[in-house]
Structure formats: C-alpha cells, structure tokens
Amino acid sequence: MFSGKVVLITGAAGALGQAVFAHFAERNAVVVALDYSDELLAAAFPDQQSPHRYLSLDLTKRESCHQVISGVIAELGRADVLCNIAGGFIMGEAVHETSDKTWDFLFELNTRSIVNTASVVVPAMLQQNSGKIINVAARAATTGYALMGAYTASKAAVMRLTESMA
C-alpha cells in the first residue's frame, strides 16, 4: 500500500511515534524516524533496520530541520507523508503565573516544530505534486483547562496551523 513511499515521523521514539512507525513499516513504506537524540532513537529502535532511517534533529531550530530533513529527502528522492507527532506537556501554572520558559518550551516544541518541518517538506511535496501532512494536536486544544493555559494554547495553535495549511 505504501511501497515506494517515504514517511517522516517526528517524535518517532515516543509511544505514538513507534506505533505510527510500525504501521507504515508494515505497509512497506520507507520510514524516517526523527527525534531529538540518537540515544533515544537507539533505545526505541534497538534493531534499526534498512531501508528505514533513524535521525536526530532539533525540531525547534529551522536550520536543524533543513539540514536533516532536506538531506534525507535528497537521499530518498521524495517525501510522501509527514507525521508531526513530537510534542511536550507541562501542567501546573496559572496563565498569569506561566513563566517565559514554560511558554517558550511548549510553543517551540508543539507549534514551531510544525512550521519548521513544513518549511522543508512542503516545497518537496509541491514539487512532486503530492503529499500528506498529519499534525497531532490534543483534545486539550478544544477548550481551556485550569493550570494548562500554555499547553492548550500551543495545541490550539497546532489545530489552527493545520487548518491554515489545508
């Protein structure tokens, strides 16, 4: 079903990322597992098998995304599916008490990462005249929750970005 297709997965070492990786690998896609460290990828995928790729990058830095993702697209010749699964969660601060550190962390990882990966993958998909992007938000994006303002706002931004991209 996905034979000859290239699927990129951010947050691939997490539980959902590993399940999505297995789904596409079982359907004969070439899967590119992306996460923030080689050690994390090695722990999640101890038997790293070809033709898949296992690459670390900093999703919060556009330069890192361009370097790693454009390299793999150049090597594999295409990008058919991008699954933006990477994300973070912090709870416990009221909006008026939310630190810049918490705000920046959640928006960088949950939201900017989507912009950064799209900045590399969308041009490739436009050039090949095909492609799909799956952005994972959260139920918390649909309403406000006490002590979760920065998290819900960052995930709501994921939803709005996805709608804007569509």
mmCIF file with all atom_site columns, C-alpha atoms in Angstrom:
data_model
loop_
_atom_site.group_PDB
_atom_site.id
_atom_site.type_symbol
_atom_site.label_atom_id
_atom_site.label_alt_id
_atom_site.label_comp_id
_atom_site.label_asym_id
_atom_site.label_entity_id
_atom_site.label_seq_id
_atom_site.pdbx_PDB_ins_code
_atom_site.Cartn_x
_atom_site.Cartn_y
_atom_site.Cartn_z
_atom_site.occupancy
_atom_site.B_iso_or_equiv
_atom_site.pdbx_formal_charge
_atom_site.auth_seq_id
_atom_site.auth_comp_id
_atom_site.auth_asym_id
_atom_site.auth_atom_id
_atom_site.pdbx_PDB_model_num
ATOM 1   C CA . MET A 1 1   ? 0.000   0.000  0.000  1.00 0.00 ? 1   MET A CA 1
ATOM 2   C CA . PHE A 1 2   ? 2.850   2.433  0.793  1.00 0.00 ? 2   PHE A CA 1
ATOM 3   C CA . SER A 1 3   ? 5.527   0.677  -1.226 1.00 0.00 ? 3   SER A CA 1
ATOM 4   C CA . GLY A 1 4   ? 7.926   3.252  -2.643 1.00 0.00 ? 4   GLY A CA 1
ATOM 5   C CA . LYS A 1 5   ? 6.566   5.984  -0.354 1.00 0.00 ? 5   LYS A CA 1
ATOM 6   C CA . VAL A 1 6   ? 8.692   7.931  2.128  1.00 0.00 ? 6   VAL A CA 1
ATOM 7   C CA . VAL A 1 7   ? 7.119   8.706  5.510  1.00 0.00 ? 7   VAL A CA 1
ATOM 8   C CA . LEU A 1 8   ? 8.748   11.088 8.003  1.00 0.00 ? 8   LEU A CA 1
ATOM 9   C CA . ILE A 1 9   ? 7.716   10.862 11.661 1.00 0.00 ? 9   ILE A CA 1
ATOM 10  C CA . THR A 1 10  ? 8.702   13.420 14.295 1.00 0.00 ? 10  THR A CA 1
ATOM 11  C CA . GLY A 1 11  ? 8.651   12.196 17.876 1.00 0.00 ? 11  GLY A CA 1
ATOM 12  C CA . ALA A 1 12  ? 9.193   8.703  16.499 1.00 0.00 ? 12  ALA A CA 1
ATOM 13  C CA . ALA A 1 13  ? 10.779  7.362  19.696 1.00 0.00 ? 13  ALA A CA 1
ATOM 14  C CA . GLY A 1 14  ? 7.644   8.031  21.762 1.00 0.00 ? 14  GLY A CA 1
ATOM 15  C CA . ALA A 1 15  ? 4.825   5.530  22.210 1.00 0.00 ? 15  ALA A CA 1
ATOM 16  C CA . LEU A 1 16  ? 2.593   7.018  19.488 1.00 0.00 ? 16  LEU A CA 1
ATOM 17  C CA . GLY A 1 17  ? 5.586   7.585  17.213 1.00 0.00 ? 17  GLY A CA 1
ATOM 18  C CA . GLN A 1 18  ? 6.642   3.951  17.483 1.00 0.00 ? 18  GLN A CA 1
ATOM 19  C CA . ALA A 1 19  ? 3.102   2.769  16.702 1.00 0.00 ? 19  ALA A CA 1
ATOM 20  C CA . VAL A 1 20  ? 2.906   5.040  13.649 1.00 0.00 ? 20  VAL A CA 1
ATOM 21  C CA . PHE A 1 21  ? 6.372   3.862  12.565 1.00 0.00 ? 21  PHE A CA 1
ATOM 22  C CA . ALA A 1 22  ? 5.237   0.217  12.800 1.00 0.00 ? 22  ALA A CA 1
ATOM 23  C CA . HIS A 1 23  ? 2.031   0.988  10.888 1.00 0.00 ? 23  HIS A CA 1
ATOM 24  C CA . PHE A 1 24  ? 3.850   2.446  7.896  1.00 0.00 ? 24  PHE A CA 1
ATOM 25  C CA . ALA A 1 25  ? 6.772   -0.012 8.010  1.00 0.00 ? 25  ALA A CA 1
ATOM 26  C CA . GLU A 1 26  ? 4.326   -2.943 7.914  1.00 0.00 ? 26  GLU A CA 1
ATOM 27  C CA . ARG A 1 27  ? 2.850   -1.384 4.771  1.00 0.00 ? 27  ARG A CA 1
ATOM 28  C CA . ASN A 1 28  ? 6.251   -1.268 3.034  1.00 0.00 ? 28  ASN A CA 1
ATOM 29  C CA . ALA A 1 29  ? 6.965   2.449  3.338  1.00 0.00 ? 29  ALA A CA 1
ATOM 30  C CA . VAL A 1 30  ? 10.474  3.739  3.862  1.00 0.00 ? 30  VAL A CA 1
ATOM 31  C CA . VAL A 1 31  ? 10.079  5.328  7.287  1.00 0.00 ? 31  VAL A CA 1
ATOM 32  C CA . VAL A 1 32  ? 12.289  8.127  8.586  1.00 0.00 ? 32  VAL A CA 1
ATOM 33  C CA . ALA A 1 33  ? 12.230  8.175  12.385 1.00 0.00 ? 33  ALA A CA 1
ATOM 34  C CA . LEU A 1 34  ? 13.050  11.653 13.687 1.00 0.00 ? 34  LEU A CA 1
ATOM 35  C CA . ASP A 1 35  ? 13.610  12.531 17.330 1.00 0.00 ? 35  ASP A CA 1
ATOM 36  C CA . TYR A 1 36  ? 15.826  14.731 19.477 1.00 0.00 ? 36  TYR A CA 1
ATOM 37  C CA . SER A 1 37  ? 18.667  12.298 20.231 1.00 0.00 ? 37  SER A CA 1
ATOM 38  C CA . ASP A 1 38  ? 20.437  9.321  18.743 1.00 0.00 ? 38  ASP A CA 1
ATOM 39  C CA . GLU A 1 39  ? 20.330  7.637  22.154 1.00 0.00 ? 39  GLU A CA 1
ATOM 40  C CA . LEU A 1 40  ? 16.555  7.947  22.364 1.00 0.00 ? 40  LEU A CA 1
ATOM 41  C CA . LEU A 1 41  ? 16.172  6.540  18.857 1.00 0.00 ? 41  LEU A CA 1
ATOM 42  C CA . ALA A 1 42  ? 18.529  3.657  19.645 1.00 0.00 ? 42  ALA A CA 1
ATOM 43  C CA . ALA A 1 43  ? 16.544  2.810  22.779 1.00 0.00 ? 43  ALA A CA 1
ATOM 44  C CA . ALA A 1 44  ? 13.219  2.929  20.917 1.00 0.00 ? 44  ALA A CA 1
ATOM 45  C CA . PHE A 1 45  ? 14.524  1.100  17.842 1.00 0.00 ? 45  PHE A CA 1
ATOM 46  C CA . PRO A 1 46  ? 17.342  -1.192 19.035 1.00 0.00 ? 46  PRO A CA 1
ATOM 47  C CA . ASP A 1 47  ? 17.212  -3.214 15.800 1.00 0.00 ? 47  ASP A CA 1
ATOM 48  C CA . GLN A 1 48  ? 17.434  -0.357 13.303 1.00 0.00 ? 48  GLN A CA 1
ATOM 49  C CA . GLN A 1 49  ? 16.597  -1.951 10.001 1.00 0.00 ? 49  GLN A CA 1
ATOM 50  C CA . SER A 1 50  ? 17.119  -0.817 6.451  1.00 0.00 ? 50  SER A CA 1
ATOM 51  C CA . PRO A 1 51  ? 15.577  0.754  4.396  1.00 0.00 ? 51  PRO A CA 1
ATOM 52  C CA . HIS A 1 52  ? 14.399  2.942  7.284  1.00 0.00 ? 52  HIS A CA 1
ATOM 53  C CA . ARG A 1 53  ? 16.341  5.918  8.641  1.00 0.00 ? 53  ARG A CA 1
ATOM 54  C CA . TYR A 1 54  ? 16.780  6.977  12.270 1.00 0.00 ? 54  TYR A CA 1
ATOM 55  C CA . LEU A 1 55  ? 17.907  10.588 12.600 1.00 0.00 ? 55  LEU A CA 1
ATOM 56  C CA . SER A 1 56  ? 18.199  13.097 15.397 1.00 0.00 ? 56  SER A CA 1
ATOM 57  C CA . LEU A 1 57  ? 17.468  16.794 14.998 1.00 0.00 ? 57  LEU A CA 1
ATOM 58  C CA . ASP A 1 58  ? 16.254  19.812 16.935 1.00 0.00 ? 58  ASP A CA 1
ATOM 59  C CA . LEU A 1 59  ? 12.713  20.448 15.733 1.00 0.00 ? 59  LEU A CA 1
ATOM 60  C CA . THR A 1 60  ? 12.703  23.850 17.400 1.00 0.00 ? 60  THR A CA 1
ATOM 61  C CA . LYS A 1 61  ? 15.518  25.069 15.123 1.00 0.00 ? 61  LYS A CA 1
ATOM 62  C CA . ARG A 1 62  ? 14.727  25.678 11.462 1.00 0.00 ? 62  ARG A CA 1
ATOM 63  C CA . GLU A 1 63  ? 18.382  25.168 10.489 1.00 0.00 ? 63  GLU A CA 1
ATOM 64  C CA . SER A 1 64  ? 18.451  21.716 12.086 1.00 0.00 ? 64  SER A CA 1
ATOM 65  C CA . CYS A 1 65  ? 15.235  20.723 10.299 1.00 0.00 ? 65  CYS A CA 1
ATOM 66  C CA . HIS A 1 66  ? 16.540  21.970 6.969  1.00 0.00 ? 66  HIS A CA 1
ATOM 67  C CA . GLN A 1 67  ? 19.861  20.208 7.338  1.00 0.00 ? 67  GLN A CA 1
ATOM 68  C CA . VAL A 1 68  ? 18.492  16.819 8.392  1.00 0.00 ? 68  VAL A CA 1
ATOM 69  C CA . ILE A 1 69  ? 15.209  16.664 6.501  1.00 0.00 ? 69  ILE A CA 1
ATOM 70  C CA . SER A 1 70  ? 16.458  18.144 3.230  1.00 0.00 ? 70  SER A CA 1
ATOM 71  C CA . GLY A 1 71  ? 19.343  15.668 3.378  1.00 0.00 ? 71  GLY A CA 1
ATOM 72  C CA . VAL A 1 72  ? 17.035  12.691 3.728  1.00 0.00 ? 72  VAL A CA 1
ATOM 73  C CA . ILE A 1 73  ? 14.692  13.983 1.014  1.00 0.00 ? 73  ILE A CA 1
ATOM 74  C CA . ALA A 1 74  ? 17.677  14.420 -1.309 1.00 0.00 ? 74  ALA A CA 1
ATOM 75  C CA . GLU A 1 75  ? 18.868  10.889 -0.483 1.00 0.00 ? 75  GLU A CA 1
ATOM 76  C CA . LEU A 1 76  ? 15.465  9.206  -0.832 1.00 0.00 ? 76  LEU A CA 1
ATOM 77  C CA . GLY A 1 77  ? 14.163  11.427 -3.625 1.00 0.00 ? 77  GLY A CA 1
ATOM 78  C CA . ARG A 1 78  ? 10.828  12.350 -2.089 1.00 0.00 ? 78  ARG A CA 1
ATOM 79  C CA . ALA A 1 79  ? 8.638   12.952 0.968  1.00 0.00 ? 79  ALA A CA 1
ATOM 80  C CA . ASP A 1 80  ? 5.142   11.492 0.754  1.00 0.00 ? 80  ASP A CA 1
ATOM 81  C CA . VAL A 1 81  ? 3.853   11.749 4.316  1.00 0.00 ? 81  VAL A CA 1
ATOM 82  C CA . LEU A 1 82  ? 4.942   13.899 7.247  1.00 0.00 ? 82  LEU A CA 1
ATOM 83  C CA . CYS A 1 83  ? 3.569   12.898 10.653 1.00 0.00 ? 83  CYS A CA 1
ATOM 84  C CA . ASN A 1 84  ? 4.226   15.680 13.176 1.00 0.00 ? 84  ASN A CA 1
ATOM 85  C CA . ILE A 1 85  ? 3.823   13.773 16.427 1.00 0.00 ? 85  ILE A CA 1
ATOM 86  C CA . ALA A 1 86  ? 6.551   15.366 18.558 1.00 0.00 ? 86  ALA A CA 1
ATOM 87  C CA . GLY A 1 87  ? 5.237   17.470 21.398 1.00 0.00 ? 87  GLY A CA 1
ATOM 88  C CA . GLY A 1 88  ? 5.539   18.331 25.029 1.00 0.00 ? 88  GLY A CA 1
ATOM 89  C CA . PHE A 1 89  ? 3.338   18.847 28.057 1.00 0.00 ? 89  PHE A CA 1
ATOM 90  C CA . ILE A 1 90  ? 3.744   20.912 31.200 1.00 0.00 ? 90  ILE A CA 1
ATOM 91  C CA . MET A 1 91  ? 0.943   21.486 33.680 1.00 0.00 ? 91  MET A CA 1
ATOM 92  C CA . GLY A 1 92  ? 0.708   23.395 36.884 1.00 0.00 ? 92  GLY A CA 1
ATOM 93  C CA . GLU A 1 93  ? 0.912   27.128 36.254 1.00 0.00 ? 93  GLU A CA 1
ATOM 94  C CA . ALA A 1 94  ? -1.986  29.536 36.083 1.00 0.00 ? 94  ALA A CA 1
ATOM 95  C CA . VAL A 1 95  ? -1.853  31.743 32.991 1.00 0.00 ? 95  VAL A CA 1
ATOM 96  C CA . HIS A 1 96  ? -0.785  34.799 34.978 1.00 0.00 ? 96  HIS A CA 1
ATOM 97  C CA . GLU A 1 97  ? 1.992   32.755 36.621 1.00 0.00 ? 97  GLU A CA 1
ATOM 98  C CA . THR A 1 98  ? 3.252   30.990 33.495 1.00 0.00 ? 98  THR A CA 1
ATOM 99  C CA . SER A 1 99  ? 6.960   31.503 33.103 1.00 0.00 ? 99  SER A CA 1
ATOM 100 C CA . ASP A 1 100 ? 8.543   32.528 29.832 1.00 0.00 ? 100 ASP A CA 1
ATOM 101 C CA . LYS A 1 101 ? 10.477  29.251 29.995 1.00 0.00 ? 101 LYS A CA 1
ATOM 102 C CA . THR A 1 102 ? 7.266   27.180 30.049 1.00 0.00 ? 102 THR A CA 1
ATOM 103 C CA . TRP A 1 103 ? 5.563   29.299 27.402 1.00 0.00 ? 103 TRP A CA 1
ATOM 104 C CA . ASP A 1 104 ? 8.579   29.181 25.082 1.00 0.00 ? 104 ASP A CA 1
ATOM 105 C CA . PHE A 1 105 ? 9.151   25.437 25.567 1.00 0.00 ? 105 PHE A CA 1
ATOM 106 C CA . LEU A 1 106 ? 5.565   24.489 24.727 1.00 0.00 ? 106 LEU A CA 1
ATOM 107 C CA . PHE A 1 107 ? 5.212   26.809 21.757 1.00 0.00 ? 107 PHE A CA 1
ATOM 108 C CA . GLU A 1 108 ? 8.644   25.904 20.360 1.00 0.00 ? 108 GLU A CA 1
ATOM 109 C CA . LEU A 1 109 ? 8.064   22.152 20.586 1.00 0.00 ? 109 LEU A CA 1
ATOM 110 C CA . ASN A 1 110 ? 4.340   21.922 19.914 1.00 0.00 ? 110 ASN A CA 1
ATOM 111 C CA . THR A 1 111 ? 3.929   24.688 17.347 1.00 0.00 ? 111 THR A CA 1
ATOM 112 C CA . ARG A 1 112 ? 7.173   25.994 15.876 1.00 0.00 ? 112 ARG A CA 1
ATOM 113 C CA . SER A 1 113 ? 8.258   22.413 15.132 1.00 0.00 ? 113 SER A CA 1
ATOM 114 C CA . ILE A 1 114 ? 5.364   22.142 12.668 1.00 0.00 ? 114 ILE A CA 1
ATOM 115 C CA . VAL A 1 115 ? 6.354   25.360 10.922 1.00 0.00 ? 115 VAL A CA 1
ATOM 116 C CA . ASN A 1 116 ? 9.985   24.222 10.789 1.00 0.00 ? 116 ASN A CA 1
ATOM 117 C CA . THR A 1 117 ? 9.243   20.795 9.309  1.00 0.00 ? 117 THR A CA 1
ATOM 118 C CA . ALA A 1 118 ? 6.712   22.245 6.868  1.00 0.00 ? 118 ALA A CA 1
ATOM 119 C CA . SER A 1 119 ? 9.278   24.757 5.642  1.00 0.00 ? 119 SER A CA 1
ATOM 120 C CA . VAL A 1 120 ? 11.325  21.842 4.313  1.00 0.00 ? 120 VAL A CA 1
ATOM 121 C CA . VAL A 1 121 ? 8.721   19.233 3.429  1.00 0.00 ? 121 VAL A CA 1
ATOM 122 C CA . VAL A 1 122 ? 6.028   21.347 1.748  1.00 0.00 ? 122 VAL A CA 1
ATOM 123 C CA . PRO A 1 123 ? 8.320   22.591 -1.064 1.00 0.00 ? 123 PRO A CA 1
ATOM 124 C CA . ALA A 1 124 ? 9.288   18.968 -1.810 1.00 0.00 ? 124 ALA A CA 1
ATOM 125 C CA . MET A 1 125 ? 5.642   17.906 -1.823 1.00 0.00 ? 125 MET A CA 1
ATOM 126 C CA . LEU A 1 126 ? 4.686   20.796 -4.095 1.00 0.00 ? 126 LEU A CA 1
ATOM 127 C CA . GLN A 1 127 ? 7.486   19.875 -6.479 1.00 0.00 ? 127 GLN A CA 1
ATOM 128 C CA . GLN A 1 128 ? 6.317   16.255 -6.665 1.00 0.00 ? 128 GLN A CA 1
ATOM 129 C CA . ASN A 1 129 ? 2.667   17.430 -6.803 1.00 0.00 ? 129 ASN A CA 1
ATOM 130 C CA . SER A 1 130 ? 1.597   15.171 -3.933 1.00 0.00 ? 130 SER A CA 1
ATOM 131 C CA . GLY A 1 131 ? 1.931   14.582 -0.225 1.00 0.00 ? 131 GLY A CA 1
ATOM 132 C CA . LYS A 1 132 ? 0.113   14.441 3.076  1.00 0.00 ? 132 LYS A CA 1
ATOM 133 C CA . ILE A 1 133 ? 0.833   16.118 6.414  1.00 0.00 ? 133 ILE A CA 1
ATOM 134 C CA . ILE A 1 134 ? -0.609  14.846 9.676  1.00 0.00 ? 134 ILE A CA 1
ATOM 135 C CA . ASN A 1 135 ? -0.266  17.183 12.663 1.00 0.00 ? 135 ASN A CA 1
ATOM 136 C CA . VAL A 1 136 ? -1.145  15.780 16.078 1.00 0.00 ? 136 VAL A CA 1
ATOM 137 C CA . ALA A 1 137 ? -2.778  18.260 18.435 1.00 0.00 ? 137 ALA A CA 1
ATOM 138 C CA . ALA A 1 138 ? -4.688  17.184 21.548 1.00 0.00 ? 138 ALA A CA 1
ATOM 139 C CA . ARG A 1 139 ? -8.197  17.185 22.934 1.00 0.00 ? 139 ARG A CA 1
ATOM 140 C CA . ALA A 1 140 ? -6.991  19.920 25.287 1.00 0.00 ? 140 ALA A CA 1
ATOM 141 C CA . ALA A 1 141 ? -6.758  22.213 22.242 1.00 0.00 ? 141 ALA A CA 1
ATOM 142 C CA . THR A 1 142 ? -10.524 22.429 22.027 1.00 0.00 ? 142 THR A CA 1
ATOM 143 C CA . THR A 1 143 ? -11.163 24.136 25.368 1.00 0.00 ? 143 THR A CA 1
ATOM 144 C CA . GLY A 1 144 ? -9.334  25.871 28.174 1.00 0.00 ? 144 GLY A CA 1
ATOM 145 C CA . TYR A 1 145 ? -8.284  23.930 31.257 1.00 0.00 ? 145 TYR A CA 1
ATOM 146 C CA . ALA A 1 146 ? -7.095  25.308 34.576 1.00 0.00 ? 146 ALA A CA 1
ATOM 147 C CA . LEU A 1 147 ? -3.331  25.193 35.037 1.00 0.00 ? 147 LEU A CA 1
ATOM 148 C CA . MET A 1 148 ? -2.809  24.250 31.371 1.00 0.00 ? 148 MET A CA 1
ATOM 149 C CA . GLY A 1 149 ? -3.011  27.620 29.579 1.00 0.00 ? 149 GLY A CA 1
ATOM 150 C CA . ALA A 1 150 ? 0.281   27.459 27.683 1.00 0.00 ? 150 ALA A CA 1
ATOM 151 C CA . TYR A 1 151 ? -0.268  23.812 26.733 1.00 0.00 ? 151 TYR A CA 1
ATOM 152 C CA . THR A 1 152 ? -3.834  24.297 25.493 1.00 0.00 ? 152 THR A CA 1
ATOM 153 C CA . ALA A 1 153 ? -2.848  27.463 23.619 1.00 0.00 ? 153 ALA A CA 1
ATOM 154 C CA . SER A 1 154 ? 0.085   25.729 21.910 1.00 0.00 ? 154 SER A CA 1
ATOM 155 C CA . LYS A 1 155 ? -2.070  22.763 20.878 1.00 0.00 ? 155 LYS A CA 1
ATOM 156 C CA . ALA A 1 156 ? -4.869  25.069 19.687 1.00 0.00 ? 156 ALA A CA 1
ATOM 157 C CA . ALA A 1 157 ? -2.238  26.779 17.546 1.00 0.00 ? 157 ALA A CA 1
ATOM 158 C CA . VAL A 1 158 ? -1.437  23.363 16.039 1.00 0.00 ? 158 VAL A CA 1
ATOM 159 C CA . MET A 1 159 ? -5.087  22.995 15.048 1.00 0.00 ? 159 MET A CA 1
ATOM 160 C CA . ARG A 1 160 ? -5.242  26.465 13.501 1.00 0.00 ? 160 ARG A CA 1
ATOM 161 C CA . LEU A 1 161 ? -1.939  25.941 11.642 1.00 0.00 ? 161 LEU A CA 1
ATOM 162 C CA . THR A 1 162 ? -3.259  22.663 10.256 1.00 0.00 ? 162 THR A CA 1
ATOM 163 C CA . GLU A 1 163 ? -6.431  24.353 9.037  1.00 0.00 ? 163 GLU A CA 1
ATOM 164 C CA . SER A 1 164 ? -4.402  27.185 7.527  1.00 0.00 ? 164 SER A CA 1
ATOM 165 C CA . MET A 1 165 ? -2.101  24.784 5.719  1.00 0.00 ? 165 MET A CA 1
ATOM 166 C CA . ALA A 1 166 ? -5.061  22.803 4.361  1.00 0.00 ? 166 ALA A CA 1
#
